[in-house]
Amino acid sequence: MGASTVILIAVNQADIASLNQGESLRNLLKWDFHPNVEGHPAFSHLHLRMWYLPDGLLFEDYLDRRWTEATGELVGEVIFPSRHAATSGRASLTLHPIGVPHLPQGEQGPYGGFGGQSPPPNPRLASWWKLLLERAPMHTEVEGFDLSLEVTHHGPFLNAPALFIEVGSTEATWGHEGAANLLAELIRDGLLSPNINTWSDVKKKGDQVVLVTLGGGHYAPRANALAALDNVWLGHMLASYALPFIHVEGGEPKGTWKQAINDAITSTRKAFPEGEIVVSMDKKAFKGWQRQAVREHLEVLRVPLLTTRQIKSRLEGTDE
C-alpha cells in the first residue's frame, strides 16, 4: 500500500454499536488527532483513518472521494462498524458487502446504494469471517451470539472496496461492549497483523478461488460454509430476492436478474485483480427455468458455475 493510500473506518455517531467499536479500536491502538474532515472528527494511526459521521452511514455516498478531496489521501478501502437490525431479535455478529445490484439501473435504494452499481466487496471479507469463527469461541462474553455473513445489501455507494461489520440485532445487544471489543480486535488484527494474508499476498498463487454466490436467504448459509475454507475468497453474495425473474413463455426471462449477476461479477473482479471468479448457486432456491437461464448467462460470461464438491476439488488440485 502506497504512503498516500489509507484505509478509512467510518463511524456513525448516532449508532451505539458503531460508536462502541470505534471507541474500543481507539483504546487498542495509539491514535493521533487528525484535522476535522467536513467539520467532523477524525483520527489517524499509521495508514488507518477513523472518521466520525454525524447521522447514519447508508446514504453517505462517495466517502472515499470526499476524504481524498478534503485531505489529498487516496482511500484504498472503507470499513463500516455498525449495528445490525433483524426482526428475529437474536444476538448476532455479522459481516457483509454492500450494494443493491437488482434495483433498476441508477435508482437509489430505500436504504441507500444505486441499482446496478455495487461497490467492490472488500477482499478481507473471507479472512475476517475465518478470524471471527476462530476468535468468537474464545470470548465468553459473546457466547450465544449467532455468527453469520449477510448477503450484499444497502448503501452507501462508493468506488473503494467496502464491508460492514455489525453487532445485532436489537437495542438489547447493540450496545454490548463485549461484542464491540471482539469486533474491534478483529478490525485491528485484520488490518494490521502480518499473519493474516491479503489478496495482494496470494493472488499469484494458483490455488485460490474467488467466490460469488447466487440464491438463498439473507444470512448466506452457502457462503458461510464455503468462505470458512482455506484459499476461498469472498465476493458479492446475492440472495434470491436480489435476482428478480419474470417468466416469459418460450423466451429469455425478463427482470433485473441478469443485471444483478453482471454487476456482482464485475464488481468482484475489481476487488480481486487476477482472481479466478467462480459461482456457487443454491439450486433449491430457483425453479428449473431460472437455473437454466443462470447457467446459460454464466456460460456467456465465461464464469464457472461449480458445486460445493467441485470447489473443494479445485482447492485440492483435483478438478473433476
Coordinates of C-alpha atoms in Angstrom, one line a residue:
M1 CA 0.0 0.0 0.0
G2 CA 1.5 3.3 -1.0
A3 CA 2.3 6.0 1.5
S4 CA -0.6 8.2 0.3
T5 CA -3.2 5.4 0.4
V6 CA -5.2 5.0 3.6
I7 CA -7.9 2.7 5.0
L8 CA -10.9 4.6 6.1
I9 CA -13.0 3.5 9.1
A10 CA -16.4 5.3 9.1
V11 CA -18.1 5.6 12.5
N12 CA -21.7 6.6 12.9
Q13 CA -22.1 8.9 15.9
A14 CA -25.8 8.1 16.0
D15 CA -25.3 4.3 16.4
I16 CA -24.1 2.9 19.7
A17 CA -22.8 -0.3 18.1
S18 CA -20.7 1.8 15.7
L19 CA -19.5 4.1 18.5
N20 CA -18.5 1.3 20.8
Q21 CA -16.5 -0.4 18.1
G22 CA -14.8 2.9 17.3
E23 CA -14.0 3.6 20.9
S24 CA -12.7 0.1 21.5
L25 CA -10.5 0.3 18.5
R26 CA -9.1 3.7 19.7
N27 CA -8.3 2.1 23.0
L28 CA -6.4 -0.8 21.3
L29 CA -4.1 1.5 19.3
K30 CA -2.4 4.8 19.7
W31 CA -4.4 7.3 17.5
D32 CA -3.5 10.9 16.8
F33 CA -5.9 13.6 16.3
H34 CA -6.5 14.4 12.6
P35 CA -7.8 17.7 11.4
N36 CA -11.6 17.7 11.1
V37 CA -12.9 16.5 7.7
E38 CA -16.0 18.2 6.5
G39 CA -16.3 19.5 10.1
H40 CA -16.4 16.1 11.6
P41 CA -13.8 14.5 14.0
A42 CA -11.1 12.2 12.6
F43 CA -8.2 10.3 13.9
S44 CA -5.1 8.6 12.4
H45 CA -2.9 5.6 13.2
L46 CA -0.3 4.7 10.7
H47 CA -2.3 4.3 7.4
L48 CA -5.6 3.9 9.2
R49 CA -8.1 6.8 9.4
M50 CA -11.2 6.9 11.6
W51 CA -13.9 9.4 10.6
Y52 CA -16.9 10.2 12.8
L53 CA -20.0 11.0 10.8
P54 CA -23.0 12.6 12.5
D55 CA -26.1 10.7 11.5
G56 CA -26.1 7.4 9.6
L57 CA -23.9 5.7 7.0
L58 CA -26.3 4.3 4.4
F59 CA -26.6 7.5 2.4
E60 CA -23.0 8.8 2.9
D61 CA -22.2 8.3 -0.7
Y62 CA -18.7 8.8 -2.2
L63 CA -17.0 8.8 1.2
D64 CA -13.7 7.7 -0.4
R65 CA -13.8 10.6 -2.9
R66 CA -14.8 13.1 -0.3
W67 CA -11.9 12.1 2.0
T68 CA -9.5 12.4 -0.8
E69 CA -10.8 15.8 -1.9
A70 CA -10.5 17.1 1.7
T71 CA -7.1 15.6 2.6
G72 CA -5.3 14.6 -0.5
E73 CA -5.1 11.0 0.7
L74 CA -6.3 8.2 -1.6
V75 CA -8.7 5.7 0.1
G76 CA -7.9 2.1 -0.6
E77 CA -10.9 0.6 1.2
V78 CA -13.6 1.5 3.7
I79 CA -14.7 -0.3 6.8
F80 CA -18.1 0.4 8.4
P81 CA -18.6 -0.6 12.0
S82 CA -22.4 -0.7 12.5
R83 CA -25.4 -2.2 14.2
H84 CA -27.5 -4.9 12.5
A85 CA -31.3 -4.9 12.8
A86 CA -33.4 -8.0 12.4
T87 CA -36.9 -8.9 13.4
S88 CA -35.6 -12.2 14.9
G89 CA -34.1 -10.2 17.7
R90 CA -31.3 -12.7 18.0
A91 CA -27.9 -11.5 19.2
S92 CA -25.5 -11.7 16.3
L93 CA -22.2 -10.7 14.8
T94 CA -22.2 -10.3 11.0
L95 CA -20.1 -9.2 8.0
H96 CA -21.3 -8.3 4.5
P97 CA -20.5 -6.4 1.3
I98 CA -22.8 -3.6 0.1
G99 CA -24.9 -2.8 -2.9
V100 CA -28.3 -3.1 -4.5
P101 CA -27.4 -4.7 -7.8
H102 CA -31.0 -5.8 -8.6
L103 CA -32.7 -2.4 -8.4
P104 CA -33.3 -0.5 -11.7
Q105 CA -30.1 0.9 -13.0
G106 CA -29.1 4.0 -11.1
E107 CA -32.2 4.1 -8.9
Q108 CA -31.4 4.9 -5.2
G109 CA -32.4 2.2 -2.8
P110 CA -34.7 2.8 0.2
Y111 CA -31.6 2.0 2.4
G112 CA -29.1 3.7 0.1
G113 CA -27.0 2.5 -2.8
F114 CA -27.7 2.7 -6.5
G115 CA -29.2 0.0 -8.6
G116 CA -26.7 -2.0 -10.7
Q117 CA -23.7 -0.1 -9.2
S118 CA -22.4 -2.1 -6.3
P119 CA -19.1 -1.1 -4.6
P120 CA -16.4 -3.7 -4.9
P121 CA -16.6 -6.2 -2.0
N122 CA -13.7 -5.8 0.4
P123 CA -11.3 -8.6 -0.2
R124 CA -10.9 -9.0 3.5
L125 CA -14.4 -10.5 3.9
A126 CA -13.4 -14.1 3.9
S127 CA -10.3 -13.7 6.0
W128 CA -12.3 -11.7 8.6
W129 CA -15.0 -14.4 8.6
K130 CA -12.5 -17.1 9.3
L131 CA -11.0 -14.9 12.0
L132 CA -14.4 -14.3 13.6
L133 CA -15.1 -18.0 13.6
E134 CA -11.8 -18.6 15.3
R135 CA -12.0 -15.8 17.9
A136 CA -15.6 -15.7 19.0
P137 CA -15.5 -19.1 20.9
M138 CA -12.6 -17.6 22.9
H139 CA -14.8 -14.7 24.1
T140 CA -17.3 -16.0 26.6
E141 CA -19.0 -12.6 26.7
V142 CA -20.4 -13.3 23.2
E143 CA -21.5 -16.8 24.0
G144 CA -24.9 -17.3 22.4
F145 CA -24.3 -14.8 19.6
D146 CA -25.0 -16.0 16.1
L147 CA -22.1 -15.6 13.7
S148 CA -23.1 -15.1 10.1
L149 CA -22.2 -13.5 6.8
E150 CA -25.0 -11.5 5.2
V151 CA -25.7 -11.1 1.5
T152 CA -24.9 -8.0 -0.4
H153 CA -27.4 -5.2 0.5
H154 CA -28.0 -1.5 1.2
G155 CA -25.7 1.6 0.7
P156 CA -23.8 3.8 0.7
F157 CA -22.3 4.0 -2.8
L158 CA -18.5 4.4 -3.2
N159 CA -15.8 3.2 -5.5
A160 CA -13.4 1.7 -2.9
P161 CA -13.9 -1.9 -1.7
A162 CA -16.1 -1.9 1.4
L163 CA -17.6 -4.1 4.1
F164 CA -19.9 -3.7 7.1
I165 CA -19.0 -5.3 10.4
E166 CA -22.0 -5.4 12.7
V167 CA -23.5 -6.1 16.1
G168 CA -27.1 -7.3 16.1
S169 CA -29.9 -7.3 16.2
T170 CA -31.9 -5.2 18.6
E171 CA -31.4 -2.4 21.1
A172 CA -30.8 -5.0 23.8
T173 CA -27.4 -6.0 22.2
W174 CA -26.4 -3.0 20.0
G175 CA -24.6 -1.6 23.0
H176 CA -22.9 -4.9 24.0
E177 CA -19.4 -3.9 24.9
G178 CA -18.0 -7.4 24.8
A179 CA -19.2 -7.7 21.2
A180 CA -17.8 -4.3 20.3
N181 CA -14.4 -5.3 21.8
L182 CA -14.3 -8.5 19.9
L183 CA -15.1 -6.8 16.6
A184 CA -12.6 -4.0 17.3
E185 CA -9.9 -6.6 17.9
L186 CA -10.9 -8.3 14.6
I187 CA -10.6 -4.9 12.8
R188 CA -7.2 -4.2 14.4
D189 CA -5.7 -7.6 13.6
G190 CA -7.5 -7.9 10.3
L191 CA -5.9 -4.6 9.1
L192 CA -2.5 -4.7 10.8
S193 CA -1.5 -8.3 11.6
P194 CA 1.2 -9.6 9.2
N195 CA -0.1 -13.1 9.8
I196 CA -3.4 -12.5 8.0
N197 CA -3.0 -12.7 4.3
T198 CA -4.4 -10.1 2.0
W199 CA -5.3 -10.7 -1.7
S200 CA -2.1 -9.0 -2.8
D201 CA -0.1 -11.5 -0.8
V202 CA -1.6 -14.6 -2.6
K203 CA -3.1 -13.5 -5.9
K204 CA -0.2 -15.0 -7.8
K205 CA -0.9 -18.5 -6.3
G206 CA -2.9 -20.9 -8.4
D207 CA -4.9 -22.5 -5.6
Q208 CA -7.1 -19.5 -4.7
V209 CA -10.8 -19.3 -5.5
V210 CA -12.9 -16.1 -5.5
L211 CA -16.5 -16.9 -4.8
V212 CA -19.7 -15.3 -5.8
T213 CA -22.9 -16.9 -4.5
L214 CA -26.4 -16.8 -6.0
G215 CA -29.7 -17.6 -4.3
G216 CA -30.9 -18.5 -0.9
G217 CA -31.7 -16.3 2.1
H218 CA -30.3 -13.2 3.7
Y219 CA -27.9 -15.0 6.0
A220 CA -25.9 -16.7 3.2
P221 CA -25.6 -20.3 4.6
R222 CA -23.8 -21.4 1.5
A223 CA -21.2 -18.6 1.7
N224 CA -20.9 -19.2 5.5
A225 CA -19.7 -22.7 4.8
L226 CA -17.5 -22.1 1.7
A227 CA -15.8 -19.0 2.9
A228 CA -14.6 -20.8 6.0
L229 CA -12.4 -23.0 3.8
D230 CA -8.8 -22.2 3.3
N231 CA -8.0 -20.4 0.0
V232 CA -11.5 -19.2 -0.6
W233 CA -12.0 -15.5 -1.0
L234 CA -15.4 -13.9 -1.0
G235 CA -17.0 -11.6 -3.4
H236 CA -20.7 -10.5 -3.7
M237 CA -23.4 -12.7 -2.4
L238 CA -26.9 -12.3 -3.9
A239 CA -30.0 -13.6 -2.1
S240 CA -32.9 -14.9 -4.1
Y241 CA -34.7 -11.5 -3.6
A242 CA -31.8 -9.8 -5.4
L243 CA -32.4 -11.9 -8.5
P244 CA -35.8 -10.9 -9.8
F245 CA -37.1 -13.1 -12.6
I246 CA -40.1 -12.5 -14.8
H247 CA -41.1 -15.7 -16.7
V248 CA -41.5 -15.3 -20.5
E249 CA -43.1 -18.3 -22.2
G250 CA -40.7 -19.6 -24.8
G251 CA -38.2 -16.8 -24.3
E252 CA -35.5 -15.5 -22.1
P253 CA -36.7 -14.4 -18.6
K254 CA -37.1 -10.7 -18.0
G255 CA -36.4 -8.8 -14.8
T256 CA -33.1 -7.5 -13.4
W257 CA -31.6 -10.8 -12.6
K258 CA -29.0 -10.6 -15.4
Q259 CA -28.1 -7.0 -14.4
A260 CA -27.6 -8.2 -10.8
I261 CA -25.3 -11.0 -11.8
N262 CA -23.3 -8.8 -14.2
D263 CA -22.9 -6.2 -11.5
A264 CA -21.9 -8.7 -8.8
I265 CA -19.2 -10.3 -11.0
T266 CA -17.9 -7.1 -12.5
S267 CA -17.6 -5.5 -9.0
T268 CA -16.0 -8.6 -7.6
R269 CA -13.4 -8.6 -10.4
K270 CA -12.5 -5.1 -9.5
A271 CA -11.8 -6.2 -5.9
F272 CA -9.7 -9.3 -6.9
P273 CA -7.5 -8.4 -9.9
E274 CA -6.1 -11.6 -11.5
G275 CA -8.5 -13.6 -9.4
E276 CA -10.4 -16.7 -10.6
I277 CA -14.1 -16.0 -10.1
V278 CA -16.4 -18.9 -9.6
V279 CA -20.1 -19.0 -8.9
S280 CA -21.9 -21.2 -6.4
M281 CA -25.7 -21.4 -6.8
D282 CA -28.3 -22.6 -4.3
K283 CA -30.2 -24.8 -6.7
K284 CA -33.1 -25.3 -4.4
A285 CA -33.7 -21.6 -4.4
F286 CA -34.6 -21.5 -8.1
K287 CA -37.1 -23.0 -10.5
G288 CA -35.8 -25.1 -13.3
W289 CA -36.2 -22.4 -15.9
Q290 CA -34.4 -19.9 -13.7
R291 CA -31.5 -22.3 -13.1
Q292 CA -31.1 -22.8 -16.8
A293 CA -31.2 -19.1 -17.5
V294 CA -28.4 -18.5 -15.0
R295 CA -26.3 -21.4 -16.4
E296 CA -26.6 -20.0 -19.9
H297 CA -25.8 -16.5 -18.8
L298 CA -22.7 -17.6 -16.9
E299 CA -21.5 -19.5 -19.9
V300 CA -21.7 -16.3 -21.9
L301 CA -19.7 -14.5 -19.2
R302 CA -17.3 -17.5 -19.1
V303 CA -17.6 -17.8 -15.4
P304 CA -17.6 -21.3 -14.0
L305 CA -20.7 -22.5 -12.1
L306 CA -19.4 -25.0 -9.6
T307 CA -20.9 -27.3 -7.0
T308 CA -19.5 -27.4 -3.5
R309 CA -17.8 -30.6 -4.3
Q310 CA -16.2 -29.1 -7.4
I311 CA -15.0 -26.1 -5.4
K312 CA -13.4 -28.4 -2.9
S313 CA -11.8 -30.5 -5.6
R314 CA -10.4 -27.3 -7.2
L315 CA -8.9 -26.2 -3.9
E316 CA -7.3 -29.6 -3.5
G317 CA -5.9 -29.5 -7.1
T318 CA -8.1 -32.5 -8.2
D319 CA -10.6 -30.9 -10.5
E320 CA -13.4 -33.2 -11.5

